[in-house]
mmCIF file of C-alpha atoms in Angstrom:
data_model
loop_
_atom_site.group_PDB
_atom_site.id
_atom_site.type_symbol
_atom_site.label_atom_id
_atom_site.label_comp_id
_atom_site.label_asym_id
_atom_site.label_seq_id
_atom_site.Cartn_x
_atom_site.Cartn_y
_atom_site.Cartn_z
ATOM 1 C CA MET P 1 93.525 154.546 197.731
ATOM 2 C CA ILE P 2 97.633 154.866 197.708
ATOM 3 C CA ARG P 3 99.648 155.796 200.867
ATOM 4 C CA LEU P 4 103.376 157.345 199.708
ATOM 5 C CA ASP P 5 105.890 157.900 202.016
ATOM 6 C CA ALA P 6 107.815 161.267 201.351
ATOM 7 C CA ALA P 7 110.869 159.862 202.595
ATOM 8 C CA ALA P 8 110.495 156.380 199.679
ATOM 9 C CA LEU P 9 109.503 159.227 197.518
ATOM 10 C CA ASP P 10 112.808 160.918 198.661
ATOM 11 C CA GLY P 11 114.643 159.221 195.462
ATOM 12 C CA ALA P 12 112.047 159.526 192.769
ATOM 13 C CA ILE P 13 112.894 163.384 193.709
ATOM 14 C CA SER P 14 116.188 163.605 193.352
ATOM 15 C CA ILE P 15 115.963 161.736 189.537
ATOM 16 C CA ALA P 16 113.461 164.654 189.730
ATOM 17 C CA SER P 17 115.789 167.036 189.511
ATOM 18 C CA THR P 18 118.123 165.930 186.881
ATOM 19 C CA GLN P 19 117.904 166.525 183.040
ATOM 20 C CA GLN P 20 116.460 163.986 182.660
ATOM 21 C CA GLY P 21 113.750 163.930 185.557
ATOM 22 C CA GLN P 22 112.915 166.919 184.489
ATOM 23 C CA CYS P 23 111.681 166.362 180.601
ATOM 24 C CA ALA P 24 109.045 163.142 182.789
ATOM 25 C CA THR P 25 105.897 163.117 180.057
ATOM 26 C CA ALA P 26 103.121 165.876 180.169
ATOM 27 C CA VAL P 27 100.105 163.669 180.557
ATOM 28 C CA LEU P 28 101.673 161.624 183.571
ATOM 29 C CA VAL P 29 102.703 164.538 185.373
ATOM 30 C CA VAL P 30 99.127 165.644 185.046
ATOM 31 C CA LEU P 31 97.255 162.892 186.420
ATOM 32 C CA LEU P 32 99.337 162.054 189.492
ATOM 33 C CA THR P 33 99.658 165.140 189.822
ATOM 34 C CA TRP P 34 95.890 165.613 190.211
ATOM 35 C CA ALA P 35 95.115 162.012 192.058
ATOM 36 C CA VAL P 36 97.665 163.371 194.787
ATOM 37 C CA LEU P 37 95.676 167.062 194.294
ATOM 38 C CA THR P 38 92.165 164.518 195.102
ATOM 39 C CA GLY P 39 92.670 162.837 197.670
ATOM 40 C CA ARG P 40 93.557 159.122 195.435
ATOM 41 C CA VAL P 41 96.887 159.124 196.085
ATOM 42 C CA TYR P 42 98.545 160.906 199.209
ATOM 43 C CA VAL P 43 101.921 162.016 200.746
ATOM 44 C CA VAL P 44 102.151 161.359 204.345
ATOM 45 C CA ALA P 45 102.975 164.241 206.711
ATOM 46 C CA TRP P 46 106.108 164.226 207.923
ATOM 47 C CA PRO P 47 108.835 163.920 204.974
ATOM 48 C CA SER P 48 112.164 163.266 204.962
ATOM 49 C CA PRO P 49 114.855 166.328 206.056
ATOM 50 C CA LYS P 50 116.429 166.353 202.091
ATOM 51 C CA ALA P 51 112.705 166.130 200.789
ATOM 52 C CA ALA P 52 111.286 168.631 203.662
ATOM 53 C CA SER P 53 114.604 171.155 202.851
ATOM 54 C CA ARG P 54 113.778 170.859 199.040
ATOM 55 C CA ALA P 55 110.217 171.792 199.213
ATOM 56 C CA ASP P 56 111.112 175.178 201.443
ATOM 57 C CA ALA P 57 113.513 175.722 198.756
ATOM 58 C CA SER P 58 111.898 176.490 196.318
ATOM 59 C CA PRO P 59 107.833 177.158 196.909
ATOM 60 C CA ALA P 60 105.550 176.831 193.938
ATOM 61 C CA PRO P 61 102.941 179.198 193.423
ATOM 62 C CA GLU P 62 99.336 178.766 194.665
ATOM 63 C CA PRO P 63 96.983 177.776 192.553
ATOM 64 C CA TYR P 64 93.568 179.690 191.927
ATOM 65 C CA GLY P 65 90.317 179.079 192.438
ATOM 66 C CA ARG P 66 90.112 176.549 195.633
ATOM 67 C CA GLU P 67 86.597 177.575 196.391
ATOM 68 C CA SER P 68 84.424 174.305 195.300
ATOM 69 C CA GLU P 69 86.110 171.160 194.486
ATOM 70 C CA GLU P 70 84.796 168.191 191.896
ATOM 71 C CA LEU P 71 83.326 164.801 193.792
ATOM 72 C CA PRO P 72 85.025 161.817 192.600
ATOM 73 C CA GLU P 73 82.948 159.790 190.465
ATOM 74 C CA GLY P 74 82.070 156.105 189.189
ATOM 75 C CA PRO P 75 84.195 154.038 187.079
ATOM 76 C CA GLN P 76 83.864 153.585 183.503
ATOM 77 C CA ARG P 77 85.073 151.277 180.890
ATOM 78 C CA THR P 78 88.172 151.502 178.580
ATOM 79 C CA LEU P 79 89.347 150.827 175.135
ATOM 80 C CA SER P 80 92.796 150.253 173.652
ATOM 81 C CA ARG P 81 94.057 150.751 170.386
ATOM 82 C CA ARG P 82 97.775 150.974 170.130
ATOM 83 C CA ARG P 83 99.506 153.645 167.116
ATOM 84 C CA SER P 84 101.079 151.989 163.345
ATOM 85 C CA THR P 85 104.745 152.522 164.443
ATOM 86 C CA LEU P 86 104.608 150.348 168.110
ATOM 87 C CA ASP P 87 106.334 147.521 166.247
ATOM 88 C CA GLU P 88 109.471 149.963 165.854
ATOM 89 C CA PRO P 89 112.076 149.157 168.718
ATOM 90 C CA GLU P 90 110.861 151.856 171.593
ATOM 91 C CA GLU P 91 113.045 154.565 173.037
ATOM 92 C CA GLU P 92 113.955 155.626 176.143
ATOM 93 C CA ALA P 93 111.642 158.446 177.490
ATOM 94 C CA GLY P 94 113.479 161.431 178.834
ATOM 95 C CA GLY P 95 117.019 163.196 177.980
ATOM 96 C CA ASP P 96 117.032 166.628 176.191
ATOM 97 C CA ALA P 97 118.613 165.962 173.116
ATOM 98 C CA PRO P 98 117.193 167.677 170.248
ATOM 99 C CA SER P 99 115.051 166.388 167.272
ATOM 100 C CA GLU P 100 116.663 165.893 164.257
ATOM 101 C CA ARG P 101 113.857 168.839 163.129
ATOM 102 C CA GLY P 102 116.441 171.203 164.495
ATOM 103 C CA SER P 103 115.280 174.997 165.781
ATOM 104 C CA ILE P 104 111.866 176.391 163.589
ATOM 105 C CA LEU P 105 110.355 179.053 163.743
ATOM 106 C CA PRO P 106 106.437 179.082 163.771
ATOM 107 C CA THR P 107 105.416 179.799 160.621
ATOM 108 C CA ASP P 108 108.016 176.602 159.598
ATOM 109 C CA LEU P 109 105.710 174.226 161.767
ATOM 110 C CA SER P 110 102.538 172.942 158.515
ATOM 111 C CA GLY P 111 105.253 170.410 157.875
ATOM 112 C CA ALA P 112 106.394 169.535 161.357
ATOM 113 C CA ALA P 113 104.178 165.616 160.889
ATOM 114 C CA GLY P 114 103.693 163.212 158.338
ATOM 115 C CA GLN P 115 100.101 162.859 156.624
ATOM 116 C CA ALA P 116 97.076 162.550 158.634
ATOM 117 C CA PHE P 117 94.158 159.402 158.663
ATOM 118 C CA ARG P 118 90.747 159.875 160.260
ATOM 119 C CA ASP P 119 87.613 157.432 159.895
ATOM 120 C CA PRO P 120 85.784 158.333 157.397
ATOM 121 C CA LYS P 121 82.378 159.141 158.785
ATOM 122 C CA SER P 122 82.698 159.671 161.672
ATOM 123 C CA LYS P 123 85.926 161.694 161.196
ATOM 124 C CA ARG P 124 88.328 160.879 163.820
ATOM 125 C CA LEU P 125 91.960 161.124 164.173
ATOM 126 C CA LEU P 126 93.010 157.658 163.853
ATOM 127 C CA LEU P 127 97.189 158.288 163.602
ATOM 128 C CA ARG P 128 99.933 160.326 161.889
ATOM 129 C CA ASP P 129 102.630 158.936 160.517
ATOM 130 C CA GLY P 130 105.561 159.733 163.394
ATOM 131 C CA ALA P 131 102.909 160.985 166.168
ATOM 132 C CA TYR P 132 101.973 159.898 170.055
ATOM 133 C CA TRP P 133 98.364 160.522 170.125
ATOM 134 C CA SER P 134 95.169 160.173 168.208
ATOM 135 C CA GLU P 135 91.980 160.743 168.595
ATOM 136 C CA PRO P 136 90.322 158.246 171.176
ATOM 137 C CA ASP P 137 86.540 157.088 170.843
ATOM 138 C CA PRO P 138 84.414 159.200 172.918
ATOM 139 C CA TYR P 139 81.845 156.584 174.320
ATOM 140 C CA GLY P 140 83.419 155.389 176.658
ATOM 141 C CA PHE P 141 82.786 158.290 178.756
ATOM 142 C CA LYS P 142 80.514 159.161 180.907
ATOM 143 C CA VAL P 143 78.242 162.641 181.427
ATOM 144 C CA ARG P 144 76.434 164.036 183.396
ATOM 145 C CA GLY P 145 72.677 163.720 182.231
ATOM 146 C CA PRO P 146 69.697 165.220 182.088
ATOM 147 C CA SER P 147 68.046 165.119 185.544
ATOM 148 C CA TYR P 148 71.739 164.387 187.489
ATOM 149 C CA LEU P 149 70.660 167.778 189.199
ATOM 150 C CA MET P 150 68.453 165.886 190.780
ATOM 151 C CA ASP P 151 69.239 162.000 190.757
ATOM 152 C CA LYS P 152 72.956 162.193 190.099
ATOM 153 C CA VAL P 153 72.403 159.507 186.990
ATOM 154 C CA LYS P 154 75.075 159.356 184.493
ATOM 155 C CA VAL P 155 74.686 158.613 181.198
ATOM 156 C CA PRO P 156 77.095 157.398 177.609
ATOM 157 C CA CYS P 157 78.343 160.492 176.317
ATOM 158 C CA GLY P 158 77.426 161.185 172.725
ATOM 159 C CA PRO P 159 80.317 162.584 169.567
ATOM 160 C CA ALA P 160 82.572 165.445 170.747
ATOM 161 C CA LEU P 161 81.319 168.232 169.561
ATOM 162 C CA PHE P 162 85.515 169.493 168.351
ATOM 163 C CA HIS P 163 87.043 167.068 166.752
ATOM 164 C CA LEU P 164 91.068 166.888 167.515
ATOM 165 C CA LEU P 165 93.321 168.778 165.003
ATOM 166 C CA ASP P 166 96.769 167.462 166.013
ATOM 167 C CA CYS P 167 98.931 167.768 168.934
ATOM 168 C CA ASP P 168 102.527 169.080 169.008
ATOM 169 C CA LEU P 169 104.918 168.163 171.980
ATOM 170 C CA PHE P 170 107.937 172.049 171.889
ATOM 171 C CA ASP P 171 111.096 171.956 173.585
ATOM 172 C CA ILE P 172 110.961 176.028 174.129
ATOM 173 C CA ASP P 173 113.850 178.113 176.115
ATOM 174 C CA GLU P 174 111.338 179.260 178.849
ATOM 175 C CA PRO P 175 107.157 178.957 179.612
ATOM 176 C CA GLN P 176 105.252 180.493 177.072
ATOM 177 C CA PRO P 177 102.105 181.157 178.064
ATOM 178 C CA HIS P 178 99.686 182.036 175.156
ATOM 179 C CA MET P 179 101.332 179.732 172.852
ATOM 180 C CA ALA P 180 98.251 180.254 170.097
ATOM 181 C CA ARG P 181 99.613 184.171 169.332
ATOM 182 C CA HIS P 182 102.633 182.069 167.711
ATOM 183 C CA LEU P 183 100.847 179.182 166.239
ATOM 184 C CA LYS P 184 98.097 181.561 164.155
ATOM 185 C CA ASP P 185 99.898 179.372 160.953
ATOM 186 C CA ARG P 186 100.460 176.197 161.973
ATOM 187 C CA MET P 187 96.031 176.376 162.929
ATOM 188 C CA ALA P 188 95.449 177.346 159.699
ATOM 189 C CA ALA P 189 97.931 174.882 157.840
ATOM 190 C CA LEU P 190 95.800 172.172 160.540
ATOM 191 C CA TRP P 191 92.228 173.587 158.840
ATOM 192 C CA ALA P 192 93.638 173.028 155.644
ATOM 193 C CA GLU P 193 94.563 169.831 155.599
ATOM 194 C CA SER P 194 91.103 168.518 157.951
ATOM 195 C CA GLY P 195 88.751 168.302 156.095
ATOM 196 C CA LEU P 196 86.219 169.264 158.498
ATOM 197 C CA LEU P 197 86.251 172.995 157.223
ATOM 198 C CA VAL P 198 82.340 173.494 155.985
ATOM 199 C CA GLU P 199 81.664 176.116 152.866
ATOM 200 C CA GLY P 200 79.837 179.179 154.866
ATOM 201 C CA LYS P 201 81.012 178.785 158.130
ATOM 202 C CA ARG P 202 83.436 179.741 160.532
ATOM 203 C CA PRO P 203 85.597 177.481 162.228
ATOM 204 C CA TYR P 204 86.663 177.311 165.831
ATOM 205 C CA THR P 205 89.745 176.196 167.735
ATOM 206 C CA MET P 206 90.074 175.328 171.577
ATOM 207 C CA ILE P 207 93.770 174.911 172.397
ATOM 208 C CA VAL P 208 94.957 173.364 175.128
ATOM 209 C CA GLN P 209 98.797 173.412 176.577
ATOM 210 C CA LEU P 210 100.329 171.853 179.213
ATOM 211 C CA GLN P 211 103.589 173.393 180.534
ATOM 212 C CA VAL P 212 106.081 170.954 181.861
ATOM 213 C CA PRO P 213 108.202 172.081 184.423
ATOM 214 C CA GLY P 214 112.270 172.535 183.518
ATOM 215 C CA PRO P 215 114.450 173.809 182.324
ATOM 216 C CA PRO P 216 114.512 171.592 179.655
ATOM 217 C CA TYR P 217 110.704 173.940 179.090
ATOM 218 C CA LYS P 218 108.357 171.447 177.530
ATOM 219 C CA SER P 219 105.327 173.067 175.378
ATOM 220 C CA PHE P 220 101.923 169.675 174.680
ATOM 221 C CA CYS P 221 99.916 171.375 172.868
ATOM 222 C CA MET P 222 96.585 170.089 171.873
ATOM 223 C CA TYR P 223 94.166 170.985 169.007
ATOM 224 C CA LEU P 224 90.539 170.832 168.918
ATOM 225 C CA GLY P 225 88.209 171.696 166.183
ATOM 226 C CA LEU P 226 85.187 172.941 165.631
ATOM 227 C CA PRO P 227 83.836 174.053 162.368
ATOM 228 C CA ASP P 228 80.894 175.455 163.029
ATOM 229 C CA ARG P 229 81.835 178.353 166.097
ATOM 230 C CA ASP P 230 77.557 179.179 165.549
ATOM 231 C CA ALA P 231 77.386 175.673 167.562
ATOM 232 C CA ILE P 232 79.138 177.625 170.601
ATOM 233 C CA PHE P 233 77.829 180.906 169.914
ATOM 234 C CA GLY P 234 74.226 181.279 168.307
ATOM 235 C CA ALA P 235 72.787 177.482 169.171
ATOM 236 C CA ASP P 236 70.147 176.687 172.335
ATOM 237 C CA THR P 237 71.154 173.614 173.778
ATOM 238 C CA PRO P 238 72.762 172.712 176.494
ATOM 239 C CA PHE P 239 75.675 172.955 175.168
ATOM 240 C CA GLY P 240 76.227 176.068 173.860
ATOM 241 C CA HIS P 241 74.584 177.644 177.381
ATOM 242 C CA VAL P 242 77.162 177.240 179.447
ATOM 243 C CA ALA P 243 79.881 177.458 175.835
ATOM 244 C CA LYS P 244 78.586 180.962 175.396
ATOM 245 C CA ARG P 245 80.228 182.486 178.268
ATOM 246 C CA PHE P 246 83.210 179.948 178.514
ATOM 247 C CA PHE P 247 83.789 180.805 174.922
ATOM 248 C CA GLU P 248 83.329 184.627 176.084
ATOM 249 C CA PRO P 249 86.483 186.741 174.662
ATOM 250 C CA ILE P 250 87.601 187.462 177.642
ATOM 251 C CA THR P 251 91.507 186.765 179.005
ATOM 252 C CA SER P 252 91.997 185.800 182.872
ATOM 253 C CA PRO P 253 93.281 188.583 184.868
ATOM 254 C CA GLY P 254 97.425 188.482 184.994
ATOM 255 C CA GLY P 255 97.451 186.300 182.186
ATOM 256 C CA GLU P 256 101.202 186.607 180.796
ATOM 257 C CA GLY P 257 100.889 187.390 176.988
ATOM 258 C CA GLY P 258 96.981 188.095 176.981
ATOM 259 C CA GLY P 259 98.367 191.956 175.654
ATOM 260 C CA GLN P 260 95.969 193.958 175.899
ATOM 261 C CA PHE P 261 92.762 192.198 175.740
ATOM 262 C CA ALA P 262 89.912 192.467 178.609
ATOM 263 C CA THR P 263 90.310 190.668 182.165
ATOM 264 C CA ASN P 264 87.364 190.060 184.572
ATOM 265 C CA ASP P 265 88.166 188.013 187.389
ATOM 266 C CA LYS P 266 85.143 186.767 188.771
ATOM 267 C CA LEU P 267 84.539 184.751 184.821
ATOM 268 C CA HIS P 268 87.909 183.526 185.562
ATOM 269 C CA LYS P 269 86.834 181.637 188.713
ATOM 270 C CA TRP P 270 83.900 180.446 187.146
ATOM 271 C CA ARG P 271 86.024 179.481 184.633
ATOM 272 C CA ASN P 272 88.500 176.614 186.923
ATOM 273 C CA ASN P 273 84.700 175.382 188.105
ATOM 274 C CA THR P 274 83.514 174.757 184.776
ATOM 275 C CA PHE P 275 86.071 173.612 182.482
ATOM 276 C CA LYS P 276 86.746 169.697 183.268
ATOM 277 C CA LEU P 277 89.254 167.060 182.278
ATOM 278 C CA ILE P 278 88.671 163.049 182.505
ATOM 279 C CA PRO P 279 91.483 161.383 182.049
ATOM 280 C CA ARG P 280 91.586 157.331 181.631
ATOM 281 C CA CYS P 281 94.356 154.965 181.718
ATOM 282 C CA VAL P 282 94.452 152.756 178.738
ATOM 283 C CA ASN P 283 97.747 151.168 179.456
ATOM 284 C CA ALA P 284 99.976 151.640 182.057
ATOM 285 C CA PRO P 285 102.063 150.783 185.182
ATOM 286 C CA PHE P 286 100.255 149.847 188.115
ATOM 287 C CA VAL P 287 100.937 152.698 190.377
ATOM 288 C CA VAL P 288 99.365 154.593 187.458
ATOM 289 C CA LYS P 289 96.532 153.417 186.621
ATOM 290 C CA ARG P 290 95.804 152.667 190.040
ATOM 291 C CA ALA P 291 96.384 156.293 191.828
ATOM 292 C CA VAL P 292 94.578 157.561 188.616
ATOM 293 C CA GLY P 293 91.562 156.142 187.517
ATOM 294 C CA GLU P 294 88.826 157.308 185.948
ATOM 295 C CA VAL P 295 87.491 160.396 188.213
ATOM 296 C CA PRO P 296 86.538 163.313 186.978
ATOM 297 C CA THR P 297 88.346 167.180 187.948
ATOM 298 C CA LEU P 298 88.547 170.159 187.504
ATOM 299 C CA LEU P 299 91.815 171.493 186.978
ATOM 300 C CA GLY P 300 91.453 174.925 187.519
ATOM 301 C CA ASN P 301 91.122 174.285 191.240
ATOM 302 C CA LYS P 302 93.919 171.909 191.406
ATOM 303 C CA ILE P 303 97.031 173.355 189.540
ATOM 304 C CA GLN P 304 97.028 177.039 187.694
ATOM 305 C CA GLN P 305 95.124 177.985 184.404
ATOM 306 C CA PHE P 306 94.404 180.586 182.325
ATOM 307 C CA TYR P 307 92.500 181.402 179.465
ATOM 308 C CA PHE P 308 93.319 183.704 176.116
ATOM 309 C CA ALA P 309 90.131 184.453 173.413
ATOM 310 C CA PRO P 310 91.121 187.439 171.391
ATOM 311 C CA PRO P 311 88.944 189.799 170.218
ATOM 312 C CA ASP P 312 88.573 188.153 166.738
ATOM 313 C CA GLY P 313 87.051 185.318 168.267
ATOM 314 C CA ASP P 314 88.925 182.575 166.040
ATOM 315 C CA TYR P 315 90.234 180.699 168.828
ATOM 316 C CA PHE P 316 90.642 179.698 172.355
ATOM 317 C CA GLU P 317 93.153 179.027 174.817
ATOM 318 C CA VAL P 318 93.739 176.608 178.351
ATOM 319 C CA ASP P 319 97.061 177.128 179.509
ATOM 320 C CA CYS P 320 97.582 174.912 182.996
ATOM 321 C CA ASN P 321 100.749 175.424 184.628
ATOM 322 C CA ILE P 322 101.590 172.203 186.016
ATOM 323 C CA ALA P 323 104.630 173.265 188.335
ATOM 324 C CA SER P 324 102.176 176.154 189.806
ATOM 325 C CA SER P 325 100.943 173.359 192.890
ATOM 326 C CA ARG P 326 104.372 171.798 195.310
ATOM 327 C CA ILE P 327 102.523 168.625 194.870
ATOM 328 C CA ALA P 328 104.507 168.369 191.284
ATOM 329 C CA GLN P 329 107.730 168.340 193.025
ATOM 330 C CA TYR P 330 106.716 164.636 194.222
ATOM 331 C CA THR P 331 104.650 163.217 191.585
ATOM 332 C CA ILE P 332 106.814 164.313 188.610
ATOM 333 C CA GLY P 333 109.606 161.428 190.172
ATOM 334 C CA LEU P 334 106.717 158.567 189.734
ATOM 335 C CA ALA P 335 107.079 159.410 185.698
ATOM 336 C CA ILE P 336 110.420 159.169 184.873
ATOM 337 C CA ASP P 337 111.132 156.103 183.033
ATOM 338 C CA ARG P 338 107.158 155.384 182.708
ATOM 339 C CA ALA P 339 106.227 157.634 179.866
ATOM 340 C CA SER P 340 107.429 155.111 176.721
ATOM 341 C CA VAL P 341 105.103 152.017 178.377
ATOM 342 C CA VAL P 342 101.712 154.550 178.574
ATOM 343 C CA ILE P 343 98.743 155.297 176.553
ATOM 344 C CA ALA P 344 96.391 157.950 178.174
ATOM 345 C CA ASP P 345 92.706 159.511 177.156
ATOM 346 C CA LEU P 346 92.178 162.923 177.905
ATOM 347 C CA ALA P 347 88.653 164.242 177.366
ATOM 348 C CA PHE P 348 87.521 167.845 178.257
ATOM 349 C CA LEU P 349 84.103 169.227 178.558
ATOM 350 C CA LEU P 350 81.951 171.551 180.543
ATOM 351 C CA GLN P 351 81.085 171.224 183.719
ATOM 352 C CA GLY P 352 76.652 172.253 183.967
ATOM 353 C CA GLY P 353 75.958 173.164 186.872
ATOM 354 C CA ALA P 354 71.953 174.017 186.018
ATOM 355 C CA PRO P 355 69.003 172.392 184.742
ATOM 356 C CA ALA P 356 69.256 174.653 181.396
ATOM 357 C CA GLU P 357 72.601 173.240 180.705
ATOM 358 C CA LEU P 358 72.384 169.164 181.093
ATOM 359 C CA PRO P 359 73.091 167.443 179.835
ATOM 360 C CA GLU P 360 77.084 167.833 179.195
ATOM 361 C CA ALA P 361 78.381 167.049 176.155
ATOM 362 C CA LEU P 362 81.561 166.454 175.612
ATOM 363 C CA ILE P 363 84.479 168.934 174.014
ATOM 364 C CA GLY P 364 87.010 166.741 172.630
ATOM 365 C CA ALA P 365 89.441 163.724 173.878
ATOM 366 C CA VAL P 366 92.535 163.220 172.787
ATOM 367 C CA ARG P 367 94.997 159.823 173.080
ATOM 368 C CA ILE P 368 98.119 160.116 174.017
ATOM 369 C CA GLU P 369 100.728 157.097 173.192
ATOM 370 C CA HIS P 370 103.815 156.497 174.151
ATOM 371 C CA ILE P 371 105.169 159.528 174.121
ATOM 372 C CA VAL P 372 109.300 160.261 173.764
ATOM 373 C CA MET P 373 109.792 163.489 175.296
ATOM 374 C CA ARG P 374 113.042 163.512 172.961
ATOM 375 C CA ASP P 375 111.230 163.938 170.300
ATOM 376 C CA ALA P 376 109.997 167.661 171.226
ATOM 377 C CA THR P 377 110.372 170.323 168.313
ATOM 378 C CA LYS P 378 112.366 172.844 169.598
ATOM 379 C CA LEU P 379 110.702 175.894 169.108
ATOM 380 C CA ASP P 380 112.417 179.431 168.806
ATOM 381 C CA LEU P 381 110.376 181.395 169.878
ATOM 382 C CA SER P 382 112.721 184.872 170.098
ATOM 383 C CA LYS P 383 112.553 185.191 166.604
ATOM 384 C CA SER P 384 108.588 185.870 166.334
ATOM 385 C CA THR P 385 106.359 188.735 165.744
ATOM 386 C CA SER P 386 103.363 187.665 167.042
ATOM 387 C CA PRO P 387 101.661 190.423 168.773
ATOM 388 C CA PRO P 388 100.587 189.859 172.010
#
């Protein structure tokens, strides 16, 4: 466990209030906020007067679902692979200069990145020209085994059920819930070029959006694709037993941008206690790697999350609001100037809470490598005509 005095963090918080600080990388903010909230890193209760006055002046909304929390679990091994562009000179993280791509509309996103390369056997996304992300080998992660509820034994996971289609880092004017409603053309283009479509099968897309505090505001969207939606809604498997309820076309209560979708408070809380993240720092500064570890967490019990599921059933979105916890005001400062040296994996799964839901299976995984926040694509949603 690492102990951080709030007074010692005061300088980092001051930097975090600048434009450079507000561009801190999304993945580090998520991982470090999670580390504090789960007790692996903690802030001493006697903050400096300057830090205390700043925290009192800008309270953050309380997250949903504090009823249950994930207990710490054991470590797993790590894997490492660097993207092909690392031989180029590294840029400093931060800054808010717009991307050379300029301001674009959602329908222009199909050409936002270079050619994708996939493993010919596993179909994993190995790299995309000019991108900061890829799909890691999932076999280093451990999940709840078939008899976990009795013996607490975890087993190596099998192949991820969803493939990584791509990721987007957007520069937006204000936080934007339910991003997928603006990105339907983008998702269609990703499926068309993926080579993953199966004739006669209906694909299904899961979008995980990390909403990074601002201004300037950032949105990091991860697109995970399942070639056959029947693996969720028609399969008599452990994953299907839990996924059928989780992906039900019902959006979160109170979620902005949800339109006229039906809402359900009980389902929302259950989703918060089911959607699980396993982080893995492959390469990072010692304080970050030590803080994060590889402990699974129910992220919806730590920060505010919303779930968007349209009636047509073609996609499901999870929005993670990083600014919904006051702890993020402290930990965001730790991420400054470290983004360009970090390689981290994020694995997503649904927690099995009954024998019929075990063993667990990975939904999918994303590796973020040396991300540079100022390379975000400027996304102009003011002219978007997408329905709510």
